[in-house]
Structure formats: C-alpha cells, structure tokens
XYZ file of C-alpha atoms in Angstrom:
125
model
C 114.608 116.935 113.397
C 118.491 118.541 112.357
C 115.988 121.402 111.064
C 114.259 122.187 114.099
C 116.852 121.561 116.165
C 115.605 118.754 118.448
C 118.362 116.116 119.254
C 118.141 112.524 118.834
C 119.080 109.659 120.288
C 118.655 106.067 118.872
C 119.303 102.494 120.492
C 119.097 99.423 118.316
C 117.881 96.505 119.630
C 118.477 92.778 117.898
C 115.256 91.532 118.009
C 111.588 92.375 116.207
C 112.833 90.304 113.172
C 112.521 87.352 111.476
C 116.339 86.345 111.962
C 115.923 86.778 115.377
C 113.010 84.741 115.309
C 114.355 82.085 113.233
C 116.888 81.983 115.471
C 115.210 81.637 119.195
C 111.962 80.655 118.306
C 110.389 84.094 118.893
C 109.777 87.109 117.617
C 111.586 89.094 121.221
C 113.068 88.317 124.169
C 110.731 87.749 127.731
C 111.633 90.740 129.283
C 111.279 92.989 125.638
C 108.707 95.425 127.561
C 111.132 96.093 130.320
C 113.953 96.507 127.762
C 111.890 99.557 126.242
C 109.605 101.861 128.634
C 112.161 103.873 129.403
C 111.549 105.328 126.111
C 109.881 108.519 125.238
C 109.190 107.040 121.339
C 109.232 103.640 119.504
C 110.918 103.849 116.100
C 109.650 100.617 114.433
C 109.957 99.407 110.478
C 108.639 96.961 108.397
C 108.119 94.002 109.871
C 107.928 90.397 108.358
C 109.782 87.808 105.833
C 107.047 85.984 104.548
C 109.361 83.787 103.099
C 110.771 82.442 106.085
C 108.316 83.287 108.570
C 104.785 83.136 108.668
C 102.904 86.731 108.471
C 100.778 86.480 111.719
C 103.791 85.224 113.863
C 105.956 88.645 113.104
C 103.177 90.493 113.466
C 101.473 88.853 116.298
C 104.506 88.432 118.208
C 105.642 92.045 117.745
C 104.121 94.837 115.615
C 101.152 94.298 117.005
C 102.634 93.678 121.368
C 104.042 97.425 121.022
C 101.151 99.008 120.014
C 98.818 96.805 122.526
C 100.819 97.583 125.337
C 102.250 100.978 124.382
C 98.378 101.919 123.585
C 99.708 103.091 120.728
C 97.250 103.828 117.634
C 98.421 105.707 114.755
C 100.408 104.596 112.232
C 101.977 107.218 109.853
C 103.472 106.613 106.935
C 105.996 108.862 105.061
C 107.406 109.144 101.955
C 110.219 110.694 100.114
C 111.680 110.174 96.905
C 115.069 108.592 97.156
C 118.396 109.361 94.117
C 118.741 106.642 92.030
C 115.137 103.860 92.647
C 112.423 104.384 89.955
C 109.406 106.489 90.248
C 106.399 106.772 88.488
C 106.441 110.642 90.145
C 108.567 111.898 86.267
C 111.175 114.673 86.827
C 111.072 114.822 91.131
C 113.792 115.251 92.693
C 114.859 114.571 96.263
C 113.448 116.984 98.670
C 110.565 117.415 95.855
C 108.183 115.241 98.278
C 108.212 114.382 101.534
C 105.052 114.130 104.043
C 103.344 111.783 105.523
C 100.565 109.313 103.713
C 97.535 110.258 106.132
C 97.150 108.597 109.719
C 96.023 105.523 109.914
C 93.722 105.452 113.602
C 93.722 101.587 114.487
C 91.927 101.351 117.914
C 89.952 98.213 117.202
C 90.006 94.769 115.831
C 93.900 93.155 116.274
C 95.389 96.127 117.418
C 93.398 95.963 120.678
C 92.784 93.133 122.815
C 90.811 94.696 125.219
C 87.293 93.592 123.620
C 86.552 96.478 122.314
C 87.558 98.688 124.582
C 90.791 101.260 124.178
C 91.239 102.244 127.986
C 91.123 98.978 130.193
C 89.215 100.090 133.170
C 87.525 103.119 130.990
C 84.547 103.535 129.410
C 85.960 104.261 126.140
C 85.228 101.942 123.383
C-alpha cells in the first residue's frame, strides 16, 4: 500500500478465532455481518486450532460464512521470506521473495450455500 500511496485503515475484531469459540460457544457474534458490512474489504488470516476446536467448527463458523455471505470466491496466498525464519530457499534474503501463489477460485461445493448456484436469482452456476 505504501509503495502506491494507498492509505489503509485496519479495524481488529476480537472474534472469529478459537479462543472466542471456547469462551462463547460460537465463532462469531450474532451480529457479525452487520459489524462488517460497511467495510470495503476484509482481511482474514488463518483459522483453526484442531487441538482446541474441531476444524469443521472453526471453518463453517467463520471463514465459510464470510465467503458465502459476502460472495467471496478468490483465495490469495501471499509468499514472503521473513528474517530469522529457516527456509529451503537458500541464499535468499527478505525482498527477494514477495509474490502470490496464484488465485484459487472456489465458487462451488462448501464455498457456496446456493445448491450449485453462485448468485441467487441469476443463471450463473
């Protein structure tokens, strides 16, 4: 963002993680969608902690809800080399590696709740 003079504002929400689930019995509060609707973009990191909460609970209780409710289907995977982290890419330094590993488009299966349709009321599948 800085490189392109793009100003970003981040708002952190203290839910959609496994500790929240252990405290409340839900991954997110009932009004989660209303809390997020005014934002232009959502940045959501990793989800899950199988030692504490079964994967299907954390996945279906947060990430898949975001994707379904906001019609999201692209899953970008950034790759970056960090200082002090062992890596099989020998003789590289921070800055040498900074790219996305493709875009995984997933508009079907568990990523849609529309019975095979991507958009309700539309012929798209």
